[in-house]
Amino acid sequence: DTEVTQTPKHLVMGMTNKKSLKCEQHMGHRAMYWYKQKAKKPPELMFVYSYEKLSINESVPSRFSPECPNSSLLNLHLHALQPEDSALYLCASSQVSQANYGYTFGSGTRLTVV
Amino acid sequence: QQQVKQSPQSLIVQKGGISIINCAYENTAFDYFPWYQQFPGKGPALLIAIRPDVSEKKEGRFTISFNKSAKQFSLHIMDSQPGDSATYFCAASMNKGTYKYIFGTGTRLKVLA
């Protein structure tokens, strides 16, 4: 299995809702990432987990709450989002090693906040 | 110093032509330079990558040229096909205890049939 699977593919939520995005990989990768991508822009890093521990938080607002329950699963909990948070949310994974071998990205969750 | 500058912003090429996308960086601590291809509605996919100890890497129709002294690298797509129409991102990263990529701004490539 060489895929990163993200669910749901599309999500519409109100500003008072609570929702969660899910990401799963079975490649044995021990680094997992959340990226946010706005239209016609490059992906922007939000969070990095290494060995299930949060290692990088790019000053993301607390309305985004990541969770890594085990080595295969990564969640992003969403609460009280704003319309400007509408974007494609990408999960990625990679090996943890001295040499960099690149990320594997999922297809993303298209989030619309109304 | 953390930026990766990518050009052109958009590119139109005839089928069978060569597509060339350029990137430049400042931070000499970067030591891994991947290119990602992204189709609409999909996540980026790793296309090809290079480390600074080599000047060129070729995989099929895709070639990275790397100029360490100029701090520039480029993607060449030979015999461009309509199926290559996508957005291409260059990136750079360091291996030293971080897995953070700095992405270029992207190039939208359209290959005309």
GROMACS .gro file of C-alpha atoms in nm:
model
  227
    1ASP     CA    1   0.000   0.000   0.000
    2THR     CA    2   0.166   0.323  -0.117
    3GLU     CA    3  -0.122   0.562  -0.053
    4VAL     CA    4  -0.224   0.826   0.194
    5THR     CA    5  -0.603   0.814   0.231
    6GLN     CA    6  -0.796   1.122   0.341
    7THR     CA    7  -1.160   1.138   0.441
    8PRO     CA    8  -1.393   1.302   0.373
    9LYS     CA    9  -1.309   1.427   0.023
   10HIS     CA   10  -1.543   1.724   0.062
   11LEU     CA   11  -1.675   1.896   0.373
   12VAL     CA   12  -1.908   2.192   0.418
   13MET     CA   13  -1.937   2.322   0.771
   14GLY     CA   14  -2.088   2.616   0.951
   15MET     CA   15  -1.880   2.847   1.165
   16THR     CA   16  -2.020   2.697   1.486
   17ASN     CA   17  -1.972   2.333   1.385
   18LYS     CA   18  -1.715   2.084   1.506
   19LYS     CA   19  -1.579   1.843   1.250
   20SER     CA   20  -1.274   1.624   1.199
   21LEU     CA   21  -1.055   1.536   0.904
   22LYS     CA   22  -0.896   1.193   0.892
   23CYS     CA   23  -0.575   1.071   0.732
   24GLU     CA   24  -0.444   0.715   0.716
   25GLN     CA   25  -0.131   0.552   0.577
   26HIS     CA   26   0.008   0.199   0.596
   27MET     CA   27   0.354   0.258   0.451
   28GLY     CA   28   0.527   0.248   0.789
   29HIS     CA   29   0.604   0.620   0.768
   30ARG     CA   30   0.666   0.772   1.111
   31ALA     CA   31   0.638   1.140   1.007
   32MET     CA   32   0.296   1.280   0.919
   33TYR     CA   33   0.195   1.628   0.815
   34TRP     CA   34  -0.099   1.861   0.771
   35TYR     CA   35  -0.080   2.120   0.495
   36LYS     CA   36  -0.330   2.386   0.390
   37GLN     CA   37  -0.354   2.488   0.025
   38LYS     CA   38  -0.549   2.784  -0.110
   39ALA     CA   39  -0.637   2.805  -0.478
   40LYS     CA   40  -0.339   2.870  -0.708
   41LYS     CA   41  -0.100   2.875  -0.411
   42PRO     CA   42   0.161   2.628  -0.284
   43PRO     CA   43   0.087   2.408   0.016
   44GLU     CA   44   0.152   2.574   0.353
   45LEU     CA   45   0.274   2.361   0.641
   46MET     CA   46   0.052   2.352   0.949
   47PHE     CA   47   0.173   2.065   1.168
   48VAL     CA   48   0.436   1.790   1.170
   49TYR     CA   49   0.419   1.474   1.379
   50SER     CA   50   0.726   1.260   1.427
   51TYR     CA   51   0.684   0.924   1.601
   52GLU     CA   52   0.332   1.029   1.702
   53LYS     CA   53   0.456   1.340   1.879
   54LEU     CA   54   0.391   1.695   1.761
   55SER     CA   55   0.724   1.834   1.647
   56ILE     CA   56   0.628   2.142   1.445
   57ASN     CA   57   0.331   2.377   1.485
   58GLU     CA   58   0.352   2.663   1.237
   59SER     CA   59   0.167   2.905   1.467
   60VAL     CA   60  -0.167   2.766   1.358
   61PRO     CA   61  -0.478   2.911   1.532
   62SER     CA   62  -0.618   2.695   1.812
   63ARG     CA   63  -0.940   2.636   1.617
   64PHE     CA   64  -0.731   2.370   1.438
   65SER     CA   65  -0.635   2.084   1.670
   66PRO     CA   66  -0.423   1.796   1.542
   67GLU     CA   67  -0.413   1.448   1.689
   68CYS     CA   68  -0.199   1.144   1.609
   69PRO     CA   69  -0.358   0.843   1.786
   70ASN     CA   70  -0.116   0.590   1.636
   71SER     CA   71   0.155   0.555   1.374
   72SER     CA   72  -0.095   0.511   1.089
   73LEU     CA   73  -0.356   0.770   1.171
   74LEU     CA   74  -0.364   1.149   1.180
   75ASN     CA   75  -0.667   1.362   1.259
   76LEU     CA   76  -0.735   1.733   1.233
   77HIS     CA   77  -1.016   1.856   1.458
   78LEU     CA   78  -1.191   2.172   1.345
   79HIS     CA   79  -1.396   2.407   1.562
   80ALA     CA   80  -1.532   2.759   1.514
   81LEU     CA   81  -1.369   2.803   1.176
   82GLN     CA   82  -1.390   3.118   0.968
   83PRO     CA   83  -1.481   3.145   0.598
   84GLU     CA   84  -1.117   3.227   0.520
   85ASP     CA   85  -1.025   2.879   0.644
   86SER     CA   86  -1.189   2.734   0.335
   87ALA     CA   87  -0.914   2.550   0.148
   88LEU     CA   88  -0.780   2.212   0.042
   89TYR     CA   89  -0.635   2.037   0.346
   90LEU     CA   90  -0.362   1.793   0.257
   91CYS     CA   91  -0.215   1.517   0.467
   92ALA     CA   92   0.128   1.377   0.386
   93SER     CA   93   0.363   1.119   0.528
   94SER     CA   94   0.731   1.038   0.498
   95GLN     CA   95   1.005   0.822   0.638
   96VAL     CA   96   1.202   0.947   0.934
   97SER     CA   97   1.563   0.905   0.830
   98GLN     CA   98   1.886   1.094   0.782
   99ALA     CA   99   1.825   1.110   0.409
  100ASN     CA  100   1.514   1.277   0.276
  101TYR     CA  101   1.301   1.065   0.045
  102GLY     CA  102   1.012   1.300  -0.013
  103TYR     CA  103   0.655   1.315   0.100
  104THR     CA  104   0.358   1.111  -0.011
  105PHE     CA  105   0.052   1.337  -0.019
  106GLY     CA  106  -0.310   1.236   0.003
  107SER     CA  107  -0.571   1.376  -0.236
  108GLY     CA  108  -0.693   1.619   0.027
  109THR     CA  109  -1.018   1.730   0.185
  110ARG     CA  110  -1.188   2.025   0.016
  111LEU     CA  111  -1.325   2.229   0.309
  112THR     CA  112  -1.583   2.502   0.269
  113VAL     CA  113  -1.679   2.710   0.573
  114VAL     CA  114  -2.013   2.887   0.542
  115GLN     CA  115   1.664   3.333   0.301
  116GLN     CA  116   1.392   3.073   0.335
  117GLN     CA  117   1.229   3.152   0.001
  118VAL     CA  118   1.233   2.946  -0.314
  119LYS     CA  119   1.160   3.160  -0.619
  120GLN     CA  120   0.992   2.983  -0.911
  121SER     CA  121   0.936   3.099  -1.267
  122PRO     CA  122   0.747   3.126  -1.491
  123GLN     CA  123   0.409   3.151  -1.323
  124SER     CA  124   0.244   2.994  -1.626
  125LEU     CA  125   0.370   2.820  -1.938
  126ILE     CA  126   0.210   2.712  -2.263
  127VAL     CA  127   0.395   2.458  -2.476
  128GLN     CA  128   0.307   2.275  -2.796
  129LYS     CA  129   0.282   1.898  -2.788
  130GLY     CA  130   0.626   1.749  -2.837
  131GLY     CA  131   0.804   2.060  -2.716
  132ILE     CA  132   1.030   2.111  -2.416
  133SER     CA  133   0.889   2.264  -2.097
  134ILE     CA  134   1.139   2.437  -1.868
  135ILE     CA  135   1.063   2.560  -1.517
  136ASN     CA  136   1.322   2.734  -1.304
  137CYS     CA  137   1.374   2.772  -0.931
  138ALA     CA  138   1.626   2.966  -0.724
  139TYR     CA  139   1.707   2.951  -0.355
  140GLU     CA  140   1.919   3.143  -0.108
  141ASN     CA  141   1.974   2.913   0.188
  142THR     CA  142   2.284   2.699   0.125
  143ALA     CA  143   2.173   2.464   0.403
  144PHE     CA  144   1.905   2.321   0.173
  145ASP     CA  145   2.014   1.978   0.056
  146TYR     CA  146   1.712   1.813  -0.101
  147PHE     CA  147   1.523   1.956  -0.399
  148PRO     CA  148   1.206   1.777  -0.511
  149TRP     CA  149   0.959   1.862  -0.783
  150TYR     CA  150   0.590   1.793  -0.732
  151GLN     CA  151   0.318   1.764  -0.995
  152GLN     CA  152  -0.038   1.850  -0.902
  153PHE     CA  153  -0.352   1.791  -1.106
  154PRO     CA  154  -0.673   1.982  -1.024
  155GLY     CA  155  -0.851   1.836  -0.722
  156LYS     CA  156  -0.558   1.610  -0.633
  157GLY     CA  157  -0.271   1.626  -0.390
  158PRO     CA  158   0.083   1.694  -0.515
  159ALA     CA  159   0.275   1.387  -0.630
  160LEU     CA  160   0.652   1.355  -0.611
  161LEU     CA  161   0.788   1.365  -0.966
  162ILE     CA  162   1.164   1.369  -0.930
  163ALA     CA  163   1.416   1.496  -0.675
  164ILE     CA  164   1.785   1.579  -0.659
  165ARG     CA  165   2.053   1.628  -0.397
  166PRO     CA  166   2.329   1.889  -0.441
  167ASP     CA  167   2.605   1.635  -0.493
  168VAL     CA  168   2.488   1.575  -0.853
  169SER     CA  169   2.433   1.823  -1.135
  170GLU     CA  170   2.165   1.638  -1.327
  171LYS     CA  171   1.911   1.363  -1.275
  172LYS     CA  172   1.692   1.209  -1.543
  173GLU     CA  173   1.384   0.995  -1.508
  174GLY     CA  174   1.211   0.922  -1.835
  175ARG     CA  175   1.108   1.250  -1.997
  176PHE     CA  176   1.179   1.449  -1.679
  177THR     CA  177   1.523   1.595  -1.600
  178ILE     CA  178   1.641   1.812  -1.311
  179SER     CA  179   1.942   2.031  -1.376
  180PHE     CA  180   2.115   2.162  -1.064
  181ASN     CA  181   2.364   2.449  -1.044
  182LYS     CA  182   2.501   2.462  -0.690
  183SER     CA  183   2.716   2.772  -0.740
  184ALA     CA  184   2.425   2.969  -0.884
  185LYS     CA  185   2.181   2.821  -0.631
  186GLN     CA  186   1.942   2.735  -0.909
  187PHE     CA  187   1.769   2.423  -1.030
  188SER     CA  188   1.531   2.356  -1.313
  189LEU     CA  189   1.288   2.096  -1.442
  190HIS     CA  190   1.293   2.002  -1.808
  191ILE     CA  191   1.004   1.805  -1.955
  192MET     CA  192   1.102   1.659  -2.290
  193ASP     CA  193   0.844   1.568  -2.556
  194SER     CA  194   0.572   1.742  -2.353
  195GLN     CA  195   0.229   1.580  -2.373
  196PRO     CA  196  -0.123   1.714  -2.303
  197GLY     CA  197  -0.133   1.476  -2.004
  198ASP     CA  198   0.155   1.675  -1.852
  199SER     CA  199  -0.077   1.976  -1.815
  200ALA     CA  200  -0.071   2.039  -1.441
  201THR     CA  201   0.077   2.269  -1.177
  202TYR     CA  202   0.439   2.205  -1.091
  203PHE     CA  203   0.597   2.303  -0.759
  204CYS     CA  204   0.965   2.301  -0.680
  205ALA     CA  205   1.066   2.270  -0.317
  206ALA     CA  206   1.369   2.266  -0.093
  207SER     CA  207   1.438   2.119   0.247
  208MET     CA  208   1.709   2.045   0.497
  209ASN     CA  209   1.778   1.708   0.654
  210LYS     CA  210   1.895   1.847   0.985
  211GLY     CA  211   1.618   1.738   1.220
  212THR     CA  212   1.335   1.898   1.026
  213TYR     CA  213   1.095   1.772   0.763
  214LYS     CA  214   0.979   2.112   0.650
  215TYR     CA  215   0.961   2.187   0.280
  216ILE     CA  216   0.980   2.537   0.139
  217PHE     CA  217   0.769   2.533  -0.176
  218GLY     CA  218   0.803   2.756  -0.479
  219THR     CA  219   0.496   2.949  -0.592
  220GLY     CA  220   0.406   2.702  -0.865
  221THR     CA  221   0.396   2.694  -1.246
  222ARG     CA  222   0.077   2.615  -1.435
  223LEU     CA  223   0.176   2.421  -1.745
  224LYS     CA  224  -0.059   2.377  -2.038
  225VAL     CA  225   0.048   2.153  -2.324
  226LEU     CA  226  -0.149   2.211  -2.642
  227ALA     CA  227  -0.247   1.912  -2.850
   0.00000   0.00000   0.00000
